PDB file of C-alpha atoms in Angstrom:
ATOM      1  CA  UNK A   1       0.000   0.000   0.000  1.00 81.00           C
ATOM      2  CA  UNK A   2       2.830   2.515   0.609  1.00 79.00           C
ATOM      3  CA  UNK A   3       4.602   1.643  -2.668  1.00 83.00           C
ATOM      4  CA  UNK A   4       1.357   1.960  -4.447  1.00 88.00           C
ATOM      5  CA  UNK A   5       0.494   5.615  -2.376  1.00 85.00           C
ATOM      6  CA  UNK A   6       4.364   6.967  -4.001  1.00 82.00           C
ATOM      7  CA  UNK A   7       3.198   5.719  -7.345  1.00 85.00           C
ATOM      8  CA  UNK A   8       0.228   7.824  -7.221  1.00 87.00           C
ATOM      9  CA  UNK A   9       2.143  11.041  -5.803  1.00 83.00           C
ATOM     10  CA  UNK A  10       4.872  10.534  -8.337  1.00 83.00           C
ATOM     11  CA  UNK A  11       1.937  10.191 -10.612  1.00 85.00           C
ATOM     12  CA  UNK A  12       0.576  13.573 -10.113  1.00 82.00           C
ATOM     13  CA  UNK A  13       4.075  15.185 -10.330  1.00 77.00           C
ATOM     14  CA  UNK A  14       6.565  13.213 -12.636  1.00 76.00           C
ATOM     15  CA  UNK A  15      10.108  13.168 -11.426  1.00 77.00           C
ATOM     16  CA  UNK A  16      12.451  12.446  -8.297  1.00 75.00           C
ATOM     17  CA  UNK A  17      10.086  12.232  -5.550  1.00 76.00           C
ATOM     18  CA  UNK A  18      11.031  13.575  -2.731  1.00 76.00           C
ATOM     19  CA  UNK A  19       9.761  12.725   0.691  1.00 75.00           C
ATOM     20  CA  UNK A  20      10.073  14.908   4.132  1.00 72.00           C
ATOM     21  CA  UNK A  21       8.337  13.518   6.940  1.00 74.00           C
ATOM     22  CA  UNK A  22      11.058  13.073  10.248  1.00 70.00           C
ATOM     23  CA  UNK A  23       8.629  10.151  10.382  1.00 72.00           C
ATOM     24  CA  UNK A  24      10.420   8.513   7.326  1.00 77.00           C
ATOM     25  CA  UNK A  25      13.624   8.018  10.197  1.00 74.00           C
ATOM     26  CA  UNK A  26      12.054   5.160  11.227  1.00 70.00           C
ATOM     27  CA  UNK A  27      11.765   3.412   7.984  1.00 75.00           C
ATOM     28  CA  UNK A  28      15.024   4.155   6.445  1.00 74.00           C
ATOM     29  CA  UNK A  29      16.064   0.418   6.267  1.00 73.00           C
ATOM     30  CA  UNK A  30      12.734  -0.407   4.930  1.00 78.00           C
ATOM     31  CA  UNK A  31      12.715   2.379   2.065  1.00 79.00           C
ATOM     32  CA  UNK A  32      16.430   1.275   1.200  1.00 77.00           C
ATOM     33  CA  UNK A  33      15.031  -2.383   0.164  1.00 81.00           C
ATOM     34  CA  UNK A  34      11.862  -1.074  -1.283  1.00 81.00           C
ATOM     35  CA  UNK A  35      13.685   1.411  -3.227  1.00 79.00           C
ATOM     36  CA  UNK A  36      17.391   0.332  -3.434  1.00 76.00           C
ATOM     37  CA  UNK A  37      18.388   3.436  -5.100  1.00 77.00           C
ATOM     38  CA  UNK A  38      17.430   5.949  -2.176  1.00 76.00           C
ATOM     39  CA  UNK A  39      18.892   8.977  -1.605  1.00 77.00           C
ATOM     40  CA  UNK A  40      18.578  10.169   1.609  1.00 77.00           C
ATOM     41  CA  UNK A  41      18.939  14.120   2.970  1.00 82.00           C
ATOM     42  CA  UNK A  42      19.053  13.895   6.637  1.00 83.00           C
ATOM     43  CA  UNK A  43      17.747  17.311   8.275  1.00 84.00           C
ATOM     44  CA  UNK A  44      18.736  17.741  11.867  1.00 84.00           C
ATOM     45  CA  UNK A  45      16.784  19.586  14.867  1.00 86.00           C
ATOM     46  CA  UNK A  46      16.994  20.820  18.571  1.00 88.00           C
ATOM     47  CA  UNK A  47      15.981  17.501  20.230  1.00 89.00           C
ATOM     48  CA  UNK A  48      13.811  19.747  22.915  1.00 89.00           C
ATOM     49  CA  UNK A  49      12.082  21.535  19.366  1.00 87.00           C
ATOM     50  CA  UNK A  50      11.566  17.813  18.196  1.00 87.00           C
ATOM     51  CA  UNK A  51      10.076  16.919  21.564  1.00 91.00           C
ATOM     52  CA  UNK A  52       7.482  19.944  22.183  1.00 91.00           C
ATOM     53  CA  UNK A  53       6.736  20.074  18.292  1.00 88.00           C
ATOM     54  CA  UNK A  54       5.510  15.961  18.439  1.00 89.00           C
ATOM     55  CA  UNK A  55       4.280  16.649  21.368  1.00 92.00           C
ATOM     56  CA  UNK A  56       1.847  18.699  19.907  1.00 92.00           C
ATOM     57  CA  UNK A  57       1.326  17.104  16.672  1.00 91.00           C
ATOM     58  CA  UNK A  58       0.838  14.013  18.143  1.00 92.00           C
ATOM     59  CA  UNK A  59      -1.931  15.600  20.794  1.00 94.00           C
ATOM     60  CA  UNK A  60      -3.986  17.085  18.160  1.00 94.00           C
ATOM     61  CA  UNK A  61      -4.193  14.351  16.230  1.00 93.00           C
ATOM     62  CA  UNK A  62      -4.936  11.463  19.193  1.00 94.00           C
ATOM     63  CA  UNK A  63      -7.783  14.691  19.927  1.00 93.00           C
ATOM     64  CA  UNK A  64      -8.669  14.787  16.358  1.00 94.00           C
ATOM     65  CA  UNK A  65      -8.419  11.399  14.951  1.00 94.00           C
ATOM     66  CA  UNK A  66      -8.570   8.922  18.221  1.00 92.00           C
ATOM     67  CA  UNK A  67     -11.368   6.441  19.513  1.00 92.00           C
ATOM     68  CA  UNK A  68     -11.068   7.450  22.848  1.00 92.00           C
ATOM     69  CA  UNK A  69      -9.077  10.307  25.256  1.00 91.00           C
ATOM     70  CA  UNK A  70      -5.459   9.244  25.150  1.00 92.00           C
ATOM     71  CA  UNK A  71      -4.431   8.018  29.270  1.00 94.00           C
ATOM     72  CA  UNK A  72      -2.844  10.478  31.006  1.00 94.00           C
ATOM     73  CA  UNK A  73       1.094  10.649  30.078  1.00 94.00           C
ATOM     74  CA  UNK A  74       0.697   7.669  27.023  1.00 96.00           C
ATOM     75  CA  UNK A  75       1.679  10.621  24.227  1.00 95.00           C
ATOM     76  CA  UNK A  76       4.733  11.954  27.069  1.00 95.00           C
ATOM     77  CA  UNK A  77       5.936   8.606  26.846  1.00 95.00           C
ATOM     78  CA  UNK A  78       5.160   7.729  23.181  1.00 94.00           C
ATOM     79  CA  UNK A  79       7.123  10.693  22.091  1.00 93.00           C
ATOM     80  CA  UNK A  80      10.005  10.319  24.708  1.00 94.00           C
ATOM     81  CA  UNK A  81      10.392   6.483  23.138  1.00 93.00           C
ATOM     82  CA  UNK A  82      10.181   7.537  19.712  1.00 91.00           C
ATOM     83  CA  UNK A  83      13.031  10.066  20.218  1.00 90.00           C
ATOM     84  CA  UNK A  84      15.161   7.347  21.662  1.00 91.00           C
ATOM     85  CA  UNK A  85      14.631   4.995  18.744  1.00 89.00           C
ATOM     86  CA  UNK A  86      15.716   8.158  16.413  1.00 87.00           C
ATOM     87  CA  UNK A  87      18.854   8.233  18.378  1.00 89.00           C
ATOM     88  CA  UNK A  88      19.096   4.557  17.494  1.00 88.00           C
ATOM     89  CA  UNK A  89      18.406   5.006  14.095  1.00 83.00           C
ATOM     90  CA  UNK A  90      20.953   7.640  13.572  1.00 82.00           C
ATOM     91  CA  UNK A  91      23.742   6.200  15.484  1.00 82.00           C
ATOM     92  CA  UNK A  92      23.718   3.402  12.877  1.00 78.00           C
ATOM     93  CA  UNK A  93      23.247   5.032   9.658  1.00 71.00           C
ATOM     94  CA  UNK A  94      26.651   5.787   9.303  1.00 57.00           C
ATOM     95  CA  UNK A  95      27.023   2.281   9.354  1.00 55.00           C
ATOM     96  CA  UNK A  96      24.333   1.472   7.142  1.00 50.00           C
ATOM     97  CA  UNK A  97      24.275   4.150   4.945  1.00 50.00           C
ATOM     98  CA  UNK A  98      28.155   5.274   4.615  1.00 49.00           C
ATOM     99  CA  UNK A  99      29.042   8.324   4.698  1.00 50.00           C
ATOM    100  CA  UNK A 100      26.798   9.683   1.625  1.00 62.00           C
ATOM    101  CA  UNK A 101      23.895  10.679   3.772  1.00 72.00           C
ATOM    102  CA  UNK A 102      24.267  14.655   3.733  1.00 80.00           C
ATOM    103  CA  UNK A 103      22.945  16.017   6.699  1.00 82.00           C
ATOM    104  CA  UNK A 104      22.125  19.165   7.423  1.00 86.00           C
ATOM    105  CA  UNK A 105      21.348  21.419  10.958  1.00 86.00           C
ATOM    106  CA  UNK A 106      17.586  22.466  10.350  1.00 86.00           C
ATOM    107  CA  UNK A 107      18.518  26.093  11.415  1.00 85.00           C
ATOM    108  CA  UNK A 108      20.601  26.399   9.214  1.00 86.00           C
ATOM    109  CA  UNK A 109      18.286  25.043   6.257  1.00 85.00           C
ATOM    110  CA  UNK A 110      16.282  27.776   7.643  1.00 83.00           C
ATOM    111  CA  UNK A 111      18.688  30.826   8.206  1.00 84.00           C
ATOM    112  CA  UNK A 112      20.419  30.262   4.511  1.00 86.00           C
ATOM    113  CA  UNK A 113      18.277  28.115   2.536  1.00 86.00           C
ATOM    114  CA  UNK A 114      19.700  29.179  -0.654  1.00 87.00           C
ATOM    115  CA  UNK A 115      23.152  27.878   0.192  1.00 89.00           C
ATOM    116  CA  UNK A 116      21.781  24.429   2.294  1.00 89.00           C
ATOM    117  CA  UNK A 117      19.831  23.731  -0.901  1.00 88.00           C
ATOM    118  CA  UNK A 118      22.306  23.783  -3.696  1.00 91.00           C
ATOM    119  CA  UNK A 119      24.374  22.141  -1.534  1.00 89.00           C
ATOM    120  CA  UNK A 120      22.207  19.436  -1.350  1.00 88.00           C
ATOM    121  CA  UNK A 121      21.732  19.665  -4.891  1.00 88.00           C
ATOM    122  CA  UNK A 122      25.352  19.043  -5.362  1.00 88.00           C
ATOM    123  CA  UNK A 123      25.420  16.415  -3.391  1.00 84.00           C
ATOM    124  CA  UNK A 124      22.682  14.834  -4.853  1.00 83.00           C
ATOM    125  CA  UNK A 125      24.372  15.076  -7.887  1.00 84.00           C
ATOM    126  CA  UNK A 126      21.345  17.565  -9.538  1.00 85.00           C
ATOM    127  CA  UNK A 127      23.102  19.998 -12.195  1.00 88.00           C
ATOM    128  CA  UNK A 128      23.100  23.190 -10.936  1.00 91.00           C
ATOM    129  CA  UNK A 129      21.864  25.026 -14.352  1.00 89.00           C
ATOM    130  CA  UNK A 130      20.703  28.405 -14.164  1.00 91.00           C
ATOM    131  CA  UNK A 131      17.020  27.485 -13.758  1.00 89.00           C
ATOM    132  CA  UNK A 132      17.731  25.587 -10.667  1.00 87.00           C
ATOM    133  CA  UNK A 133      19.696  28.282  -9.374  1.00 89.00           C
ATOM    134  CA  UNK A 134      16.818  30.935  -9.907  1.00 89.00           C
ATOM    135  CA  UNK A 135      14.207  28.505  -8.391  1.00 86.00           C
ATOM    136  CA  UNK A 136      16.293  28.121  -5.587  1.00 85.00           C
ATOM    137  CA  UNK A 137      16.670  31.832  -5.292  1.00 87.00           C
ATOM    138  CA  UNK A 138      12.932  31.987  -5.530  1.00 83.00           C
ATOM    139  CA  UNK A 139      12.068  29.377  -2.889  1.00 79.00           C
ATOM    140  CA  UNK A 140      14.778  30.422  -0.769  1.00 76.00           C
ATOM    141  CA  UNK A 141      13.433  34.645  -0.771  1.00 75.00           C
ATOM    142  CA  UNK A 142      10.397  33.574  -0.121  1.00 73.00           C
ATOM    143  CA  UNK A 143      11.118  31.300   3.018  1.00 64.00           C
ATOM    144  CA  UNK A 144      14.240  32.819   4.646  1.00 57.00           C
ATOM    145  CA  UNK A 145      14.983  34.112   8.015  1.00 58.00           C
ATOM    146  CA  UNK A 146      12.082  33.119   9.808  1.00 60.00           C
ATOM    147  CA  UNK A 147      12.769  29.876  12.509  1.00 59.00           C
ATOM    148  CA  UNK A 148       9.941  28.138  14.064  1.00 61.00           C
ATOM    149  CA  UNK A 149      10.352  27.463  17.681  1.00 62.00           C
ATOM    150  CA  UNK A 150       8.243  25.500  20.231  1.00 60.00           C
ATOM    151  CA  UNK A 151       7.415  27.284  23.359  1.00 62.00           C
ATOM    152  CA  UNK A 152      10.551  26.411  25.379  1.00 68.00           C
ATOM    153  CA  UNK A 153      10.400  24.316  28.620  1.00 80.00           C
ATOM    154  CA  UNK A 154      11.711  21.646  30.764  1.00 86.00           C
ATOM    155  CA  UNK A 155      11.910  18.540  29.156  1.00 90.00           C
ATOM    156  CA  UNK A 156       9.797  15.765  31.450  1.00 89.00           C
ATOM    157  CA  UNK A 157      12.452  13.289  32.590  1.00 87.00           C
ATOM    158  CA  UNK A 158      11.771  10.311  30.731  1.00 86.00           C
ATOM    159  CA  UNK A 159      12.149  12.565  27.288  1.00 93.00           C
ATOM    160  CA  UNK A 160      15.497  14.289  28.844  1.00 93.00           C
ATOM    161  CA  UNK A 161      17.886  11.410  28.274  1.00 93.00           C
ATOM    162  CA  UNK A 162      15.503  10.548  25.011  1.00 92.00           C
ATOM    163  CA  UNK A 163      16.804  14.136  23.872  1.00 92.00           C
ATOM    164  CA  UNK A 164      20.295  13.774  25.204  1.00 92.00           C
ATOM    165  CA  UNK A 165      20.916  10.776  23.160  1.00 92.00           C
ATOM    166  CA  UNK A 166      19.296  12.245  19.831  1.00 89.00           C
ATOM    167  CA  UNK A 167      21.131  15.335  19.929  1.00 89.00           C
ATOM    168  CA  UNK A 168      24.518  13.475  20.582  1.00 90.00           C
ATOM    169  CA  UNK A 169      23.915  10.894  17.410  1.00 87.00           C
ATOM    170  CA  UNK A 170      22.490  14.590  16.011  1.00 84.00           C
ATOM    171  CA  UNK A 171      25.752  15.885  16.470  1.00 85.00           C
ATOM    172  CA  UNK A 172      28.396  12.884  15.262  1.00 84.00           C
ATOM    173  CA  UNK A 173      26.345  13.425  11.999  1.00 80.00           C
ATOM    174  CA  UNK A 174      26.529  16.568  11.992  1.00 80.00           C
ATOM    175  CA  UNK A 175      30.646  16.918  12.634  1.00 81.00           C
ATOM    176  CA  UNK A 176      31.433  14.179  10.359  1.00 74.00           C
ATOM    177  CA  UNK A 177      29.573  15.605   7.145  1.00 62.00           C
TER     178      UNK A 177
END
């Protein structure tokens, strides 16, 4: 079903597909033998943005979308294990991706998005022709400068070491691309 749901998006809009959803973390190893030929962009954030941002998401839709009120604490703890298994996830994908992965700090894809993209392009191995380069310029205009935060608090406990051990995989990533 979720081959045949990328057919019909490619359908609509012929070309590389491209895919961002953090969500897709977790199925990296599944994608890669589904679609051998992956290319993967891996997009970095503050682990405590990650946690208040899914923390929300993940509220509205259990308020929107569920059968019943989620228990007290279930999305606190849902979130705070679905961090750590990032951290997983990324501590092996050196391993199991070499070192082609390009990652990238999301505030910096934010604060110079014209620079992170044709990087990425680059990497990607996307000609950089002068219509790229002006789309890029347009997209990047039109986005720039501003960077989304979550309200900033406390982390709960059982998310704190969650968040410790997805910025530190974060990081190796980060300092070895």
């Amino acid at each position: 079903p979720w081959l045949a749901f990328l057919s019909d998006v490619q359908a609509e809009q012929p070309g590389r597909l491209l895919l961002k959803s953090p969500n897709h973390l977790f199925r990296l190893d599944a994608i890669a033998r589904a679609v051998p030929d992956t290319q993967v962009i891996l997009t970095v954030r503050d682990p405590v943005e990650v946690y208040w941002s899914n923390l929300r998401m993940w509220s509205e839709m259990a308020a929107l979308h569920g059968h019943w009120p989620a228990p007290d604490g279930a999305i606190e703890r849902f979130v705070a294990r679905a961090m750590a298994a990032a951290a997983a996830v990324l501590s092996r994908l050196p391993e199991a991706q070499g070192s082609a992965v390009p990652v990238v700090s999301f505030d910096r894809l934010v604060t110079d998005p014209k620079a992170v993209t044709l990087s990425l392009l680059e990497k990607l191995g996307v000609p950089i022709t002068a219509a790229v380069e002006a789309r890029v310029q347009g997209e990047a205009a039109s986005r720039s400068g501003h960077l989304p935060r979550s309200e900033r608090r406390e982390l709960p406990r059982e998310a704190r070491s969650a968040a410790d051990a997805l910025s530190a995989a974060a990081e190796r990533l980060l300092t070895a691309g």
